[in-house]
């Protein structure tokens, strides 16, 4: 029968478990065998019990759990051809030639390279005498499907990446908590949020959390912004506002591309406003905890979609990423999505912030 491998790779994100569960149960429902590749692509390199057959009940009771129960890693071995040879052998030994990969754009691109190399890896294994020629002949291609797992919501082509909605909820809970203590003391708080080079989390959190000021990569502030920011906060105080919240993306930069750190912003508030400012770095709290209802729903339908994709995809066609657009499962070309994502990052590097912002409109990064 058909054998599908499922793995999570790169940074974990809430909802990955829901996706793994959906892949396993959809696969079983359709008569396939499903194998969990533990600790990301490293598990494929290691083989042994790192590639485990998963049954219906093995993925019970994980829908609501954060993180990924099958583990994740950024594998160094997989970057070497020798590691990928081992991975190909371990997968073929178990009859696996279809993979569902849940990870960020780096993991998805890495897996696609593996897919492109597959034929040459298999040939080499045969030449080395590590794989019987008739077994190799049964697995001429590797078919892959990607799901984007990342709290950053940084892939062009999908409305949301797995984990972004939960991370946003976590940030909002923290902002609500901070705002009550801030208001009690009439204090200013600087809060640093994740998102790498993508402003989705900071911008959405600033709006949903009612913040006073936000700094994020796609909209670097004009020189002299420190004064403008202080002026705005001062006006808020005069109007009776008791708490001031300034959100700083971890990837915030100024117009010459220099990082703006949350610590610096805190110092500015202390010095120029003469205020008792405090800094909170939310850190990995944002990536932990239970997935939101949206992430559970989305990951479940995407896990289903990924199995349909690996069972029906033409191996000659470039691989696709499953994502949600307008509340529907949509398959998008992986290479194209990664290319367009890099283009947006290039716009920011070149200082073309307007285009970067525009191309992140409705779907944020488009
Ligand atoms: O990509 C997800 C993310 O949480 C980013 O927001 C952040 O910059 C990075 O990963 C942190 O990486 P690590 O978990 O390796 O510290």
Coordinates of C-alpha atoms and ligand atoms in Angstrom, one line a residue:
X1 CA 0.0 0.0 0.0
X2 CA 0.9 3.7 -0.1
X3 CA 3.1 5.0 2.7
X4 CA 3.2 8.6 3.7
X5 CA 5.7 10.3 6.0
X6 CA 4.8 13.3 8.0
X7 CA 7.2 15.6 9.8
X8 CA 7.4 19.0 11.4
X9 CA 10.5 21.1 10.8
X10 CA 11.9 24.5 11.9
X11 CA 10.4 26.5 14.7
X12 CA 7.4 24.9 16.3
X13 CA 4.0 26.6 16.0
X14 CA 0.6 26.1 17.7
X15 CA -1.6 24.0 15.4
X16 CA 1.2 21.7 14.1
X17 CA -0.3 18.8 16.2
X18 CA -3.7 19.4 14.7
X19 CA -2.1 19.1 11.2
X20 CA -0.2 15.9 12.1
X21 CA -3.4 14.4 13.5
X22 CA -5.3 15.3 10.4
X23 CA -2.6 13.8 8.1
X24 CA -2.5 10.6 10.1
X25 CA -6.3 10.1 10.3
X26 CA -7.0 11.2 6.7
X27 CA -4.3 8.9 5.4
X28 CA -5.6 5.9 7.4
X29 CA -9.1 6.6 6.3
X30 CA -8.0 6.5 2.7
X31 CA -6.2 3.2 3.2
X32 CA -2.6 4.5 3.4
X33 CA 0.0 3.8 6.1
X34 CA 1.3 6.9 7.8
X35 CA 4.8 7.3 9.4
X36 CA 5.8 10.0 11.8
X37 CA 9.3 11.2 11.1
X38 CA 10.5 12.4 14.5
X39 CA 12.6 15.5 15.2
X40 CA 12.1 17.0 11.7
X41 CA 14.3 16.0 8.8
X42 CA 16.9 14.8 11.3
X43 CA 14.6 11.8 12.0
X44 CA 14.8 10.8 8.4
X45 CA 18.6 10.9 8.5
X46 CA 18.7 8.9 11.8
X47 CA 16.1 6.3 10.8
X48 CA 15.6 3.5 13.4
X49 CA 12.7 4.3 15.7
X50 CA 12.8 7.9 14.6
X51 CA 10.5 6.9 11.8
X52 CA 7.4 5.4 13.4
X53 CA 4.2 4.0 12.1
X54 CA 1.3 6.0 13.5
X55 CA -2.1 4.6 14.1
X56 CA -5.4 6.4 14.8
X57 CA -4.9 6.5 18.6
X58 CA -1.3 7.7 18.4
X59 CA -2.6 11.1 17.5
X60 CA -5.5 11.2 20.0
X61 CA -5.6 14.0 22.6
X62 CA -3.2 16.3 20.8
X63 CA -5.5 18.5 18.8
X64 CA -5.5 21.1 21.6
X65 CA -1.8 20.9 22.5
X66 CA 0.8 23.5 21.6
X67 CA 4.1 22.6 20.1
X68 CA 4.6 19.4 18.1
X69 CA 4.5 16.0 19.7
X70 CA 6.6 14.5 16.9
X71 CA 9.4 16.9 17.6
X72 CA 11.1 19.4 15.4
X73 CA 14.7 20.4 14.7
X74 CA 16.9 22.4 12.3
X75 CA 19.0 19.5 11.0
X76 CA 22.6 20.1 10.1
X77 CA 23.1 16.6 8.8
X78 CA 20.4 17.0 6.2
X79 CA 22.3 19.9 4.7
X80 CA 25.0 17.5 3.7
X81 CA 24.5 15.1 0.7
X82 CA 25.7 12.2 2.9
X83 CA 22.8 13.0 5.3
X84 CA 20.3 13.2 2.5
X85 CA 21.6 9.8 1.2
X86 CA 20.9 8.3 4.5
X87 CA 17.5 9.9 4.7
X88 CA 16.5 8.6 1.2
X89 CA 17.6 5.1 2.2
X90 CA 15.8 5.2 5.5
X91 CA 12.6 6.3 3.8
X92 CA 12.8 3.8 1.0
X93 CA 13.6 1.0 3.4
X94 CA 10.1 1.6 4.9
X95 CA 8.5 2.1 1.5
X96 CA 7.9 5.8 2.1
X97 CA 8.0 8.0 -1.0
X98 CA 5.4 10.7 -0.1
X99 CA 6.1 13.3 2.5
X100 CA 4.0 16.0 4.2
X101 CA 6.2 18.6 5.6
X102 CA 5.0 21.2 8.1
X103 CA 7.5 24.0 8.5
X104 CA 8.7 27.4 7.5
X105 CA 9.9 28.4 4.1
X106 CA 13.5 27.2 4.8
X107 CA 12.3 23.7 5.7
X108 CA 10.0 23.6 2.7
X109 CA 12.7 24.7 0.3
X110 CA 15.1 22.2 1.8
X111 CA 12.6 19.3 1.4
X112 CA 12.0 20.4 -2.2
X113 CA 15.8 20.2 -2.9
X114 CA 15.7 16.7 -1.5
X115 CA 12.8 15.9 -3.8
X116 CA 14.7 17.2 -6.8
X117 CA 17.8 15.2 -5.9
X118 CA 15.8 12.0 -5.2
X119 CA 16.6 10.2 -8.5
X120 CA 20.3 10.9 -8.2
X121 CA 20.4 9.9 -4.5
X122 CA 18.6 6.6 -5.3
X123 CA 21.0 5.9 -8.2
X124 CA 24.0 6.5 -5.9
X125 CA 22.5 4.2 -3.2
X126 CA 22.1 1.5 -5.9
X127 CA 25.7 2.0 -7.1
X128 CA 27.0 1.7 -3.6
X129 CA 25.2 -1.5 -3.2
X130 CA 23.1 -0.1 -0.4
X131 CA 19.8 -0.5 -2.2
X132 CA 18.6 -3.4 -4.4
X133 CA 17.9 -2.1 -7.9
X134 CA 14.3 -3.6 -7.9
X135 CA 13.5 -1.8 -4.7
X136 CA 14.8 1.5 -6.1
X137 CA 12.7 1.0 -9.2
X138 CA 9.6 1.0 -7.0
X139 CA 10.3 4.5 -5.8
X140 CA 11.3 6.6 -8.8
X141 CA 10.0 9.8 -7.2
X142 CA 9.5 11.6 -4.0
X143 CA 6.2 13.4 -3.8
X144 CA 5.9 16.2 -1.3
X145 CA 3.2 18.6 0.0
X146 CA 4.0 21.5 2.3
X147 CA 2.0 23.2 5.1
X148 CA 3.4 26.4 6.4
X149 CA 4.0 26.3 10.1
X150 CA 5.3 29.6 11.5
X151 CA 3.9 32.1 13.9
X152 CA 5.3 34.9 11.7
X153 CA 2.6 34.7 9.0
X154 CA 5.4 35.4 6.5
X155 CA 4.6 33.4 3.4
X156 CA 3.2 35.1 0.4
X157 CA 0.2 33.3 -1.1
X158 CA -1.6 32.0 2.0
X159 CA -3.8 34.1 4.3
X160 CA -2.4 32.7 7.5
X161 CA 0.4 30.4 8.5
X162 CA -0.2 27.7 11.1
X163 CA 0.4 29.3 14.5
X164 CA 0.0 33.0 13.6
X165 CA -3.5 33.3 15.0
X166 CA -2.6 31.6 18.3
X167 CA 0.5 33.7 18.7
X168 CA -1.6 36.8 18.1
X169 CA -4.0 35.7 20.8
X170 CA -1.1 35.1 23.2
X171 CA 0.2 38.6 22.5
X172 CA -3.2 40.2 23.1
X173 CA -3.6 38.4 26.4
X174 CA -0.2 39.8 27.5
X175 CA -1.0 43.3 26.3
X176 CA -4.3 43.2 28.3
X177 CA -2.4 42.1 31.4
X178 CA 0.3 44.7 30.9
X179 CA -2.2 47.5 30.2
X180 CA -3.9 47.0 33.6
X181 CA -0.7 47.4 35.6
X182 CA 0.5 50.2 33.3
X183 CA -2.8 52.1 33.9
X184 CA -2.6 51.7 37.6
X185 CA 0.9 53.4 37.7
X186 CA 0.3 55.7 34.8
X187 CA 3.4 54.0 33.2
X188 CA 4.7 53.5 29.7
X189 CA 5.5 50.0 28.6
X190 CA 7.5 48.9 25.7
X191 CA 6.6 45.4 24.5
X192 CA 8.8 43.4 22.1
X193 CA 7.0 40.9 19.9
X194 CA 8.3 38.2 17.5
X195 CA 7.8 37.9 13.7
X196 CA 11.3 37.9 12.4
X197 CA 11.2 40.2 9.3
X198 CA 7.4 40.2 9.0
X199 CA 5.3 42.9 10.6
X200 CA 2.1 40.9 10.8
X201 CA 2.2 40.0 14.5
X202 CA 3.3 43.5 15.7
X203 CA 0.9 45.4 13.5
X204 CA -2.2 43.2 14.2
X205 CA -1.4 43.1 17.9
X206 CA -1.0 46.9 18.0
X207 CA -4.5 47.3 16.5
X208 CA -6.2 44.6 18.4
X209 CA -4.4 45.5 21.7
X210 CA -5.1 49.3 21.4
X211 CA -1.4 50.3 21.5
X212 CA -0.2 53.8 21.2
X213 CA 2.7 53.3 18.9
X214 CA 4.2 50.5 16.8
X215 CA 7.5 50.0 15.1
X216 CA 7.8 47.2 12.5
X217 CA 10.0 46.3 9.6
X218 CA 7.7 47.3 6.7
X219 CA 7.3 50.8 8.0
X220 CA 10.6 52.2 9.3
X221 CA 10.0 55.6 11.0
X222 CA 11.4 58.8 9.5
X223 CA 14.4 60.3 11.2
X224 CA 13.4 62.2 14.3
X225 CA 10.7 59.6 15.1
X226 CA 11.7 59.5 18.7
X227 CA 10.4 63.0 19.2
X228 CA 7.3 62.3 17.2
X229 CA 6.6 59.2 19.3
X230 CA 7.1 61.1 22.6
X231 CA 4.9 63.9 21.4
X232 CA 2.1 61.4 20.6
X233 CA 2.5 59.7 24.0
X234 CA 2.5 63.1 25.8
X235 CA -0.7 64.1 24.0
X236 CA -2.3 60.9 25.1
X237 CA -1.4 61.5 28.7
X238 CA -2.7 65.1 28.5
X239 CA -6.0 63.7 27.2
X240 CA -6.2 61.4 30.2
X241 CA -4.8 58.2 29.0
X242 CA -3.3 56.3 31.9
X243 CA -1.4 53.6 30.1
X244 CA 1.0 54.0 27.1
X245 CA 1.9 50.9 25.2
X246 CA 4.6 50.9 22.6
X247 CA 5.0 47.8 20.5
X248 CA 8.4 47.0 19.0
X249 CA 8.8 44.2 16.4
X250 CA 12.0 42.2 17.0
X251 CA 12.8 43.0 13.4
X252 CA 12.1 46.8 13.6
X253 CA 14.6 48.9 11.7
X254 CA 15.1 52.6 10.9
X255 CA 15.2 54.0 7.4
X256 CA 18.9 53.1 6.9
X257 CA 18.1 49.6 7.9
X258 CA 19.6 49.8 11.4
X259 CA 17.8 47.7 14.0
X260 CA 15.7 49.6 16.5
X261 CA 15.8 47.7 19.7
X262 CA 13.1 47.6 22.3
X263 CA 15.7 48.5 25.0
X264 CA 16.6 51.7 23.0
X265 CA 12.9 52.7 22.7
X266 CA 12.6 52.2 26.5
X267 CA 15.6 54.5 27.1
X268 CA 14.1 57.1 24.8
X269 CA 10.9 57.1 26.8
X270 CA 12.7 57.4 30.1
X271 CA 14.9 60.2 29.0
X272 CA 12.6 62.3 26.8
X273 CA 9.4 61.8 28.7
X274 CA 11.0 61.6 32.1
X275 CA 8.7 58.6 32.7
X276 CA 9.0 55.4 34.6
X277 CA 9.1 53.2 31.5
X278 CA 9.3 49.4 31.6
X279 CA 10.2 46.8 29.0
X280 CA 8.7 43.4 28.5
X281 CA 10.1 41.0 25.9
X282 CA 7.3 38.5 25.2
X283 CA 9.7 35.9 23.7
X284 CA 8.8 32.3 23.3
X285 CA 5.6 32.7 25.3
X286 CA 4.2 33.7 21.9
X287 CA 5.0 30.4 20.4
X288 CA 3.7 28.3 23.3
X289 CA 0.4 27.2 24.7
X290 CA -2.9 26.0 23.2
X291 CA -3.7 26.6 19.6
X292 CA -6.7 28.9 18.9
X293 CA -9.9 27.6 17.4
X294 CA -8.8 29.1 14.1
X295 CA -5.5 27.3 14.1
X296 CA -7.1 24.0 15.0
X297 CA -9.6 24.3 12.2
X298 CA -7.2 25.5 9.6
X299 CA -4.5 22.9 10.4
X300 CA -7.1 20.2 10.3
X301 CA -8.4 21.1 6.8
X302 CA -4.9 21.7 5.6
X303 CA -3.7 18.3 6.9
X304 CA -6.6 16.7 5.0
X305 CA -5.6 18.7 1.9
X306 CA -2.0 17.7 2.1
X307 CA -2.9 14.0 2.1
X308 CA -5.1 14.4 -0.9
X309 CA -2.2 16.3 -2.6
X310 CA 0.5 13.6 -2.0
X311 CA -1.9 10.8 -3.0
X312 CA -2.9 12.5 -6.3
X313 CA 0.0 14.8 -7.3
X314 CA 1.7 14.3 -10.6
X315 CA 5.4 13.7 -9.7
X316 CA 6.4 15.7 -12.7
X317 CA 4.7 18.8 -11.5
X318 CA 6.4 21.3 -9.2
X319 CA 5.4 20.7 -5.6
X320 CA 2.7 22.8 -3.9
X321 CA 2.0 24.3 -0.6
X322 CA -1.5 24.0 0.9
X323 CA -2.8 27.1 2.5
X324 CA -6.1 28.8 3.2
X325 CA -7.3 31.7 1.0
X326 CA -10.7 33.2 1.5
X327 CA -11.5 30.4 3.9
X328 CA -10.9 27.7 1.3
X329 CA -8.1 25.2 0.9
X330 CA -5.8 26.4 -1.9
X331 CA -2.8 24.8 -3.4
X332 CA 0.0 27.2 -4.4
X333 CA 3.3 26.6 -6.2
X334 CA 6.0 26.2 -3.5
X335 CA 8.8 27.8 -5.5
X336 CA 6.6 30.7 -6.5
X337 CA 5.5 31.4 -3.0
X338 CA 9.1 31.3 -1.7
X339 CA 10.2 33.6 -4.5
X340 CA 7.5 36.1 -3.9
X341 CA 8.2 36.1 -0.2
X342 CA 11.9 36.8 -0.9
X343 CA 10.9 39.6 -3.2
X344 CA 9.0 41.3 -0.3
X345 CA 12.0 40.9 1.9
X346 CA 14.2 42.4 -0.9
X347 CA 11.8 45.4 -1.0
X348 CA 12.5 46.1 2.6
X349 CA 16.2 45.7 2.2
X350 CA 16.2 48.2 -0.7
X351 CA 14.2 50.7 1.3
X352 CA 11.1 50.3 -0.9
X353 CA 8.8 50.2 2.1
X354 CA 5.7 51.4 0.3
X355 CA 5.8 48.4 -2.1
X356 CA 6.5 46.0 0.8
X357 CA 3.6 47.4 2.7
X358 CA 1.3 47.3 -0.4
X359 CA 2.3 43.8 -1.2
X360 CA 1.3 42.7 2.2
X361 CA -2.2 44.0 1.9
X362 CA -5.3 41.7 2.2
X363 CA -3.2 38.6 2.7
X364 CA -0.8 40.8 4.5
X365 CA 2.2 39.7 2.5
X366 CA 0.8 40.3 -1.0
Ligands
LIG1 O1 10.0 32.0 13.1 C1 9.4 31.9 14.3 C2 10.2 32.6 15.4 O2 9.6 32.5 16.6 C3 10.5 34.1 15.0 O3 9.4 34.9 15.3 C4 11.7 34.3 15.9 O4 12.5 35.4 15.3 C5 12.5 33.0 15.9 O5 11.5 32.0 15.5 C6 13.1 32.6 17.1 O6 13.9 31.5 16.9 P1 14.4 30.5 18.1 O7 13.2 29.7 18.6 O8 15.4 29.7 17.4 O9 15.0 31.4 19.1

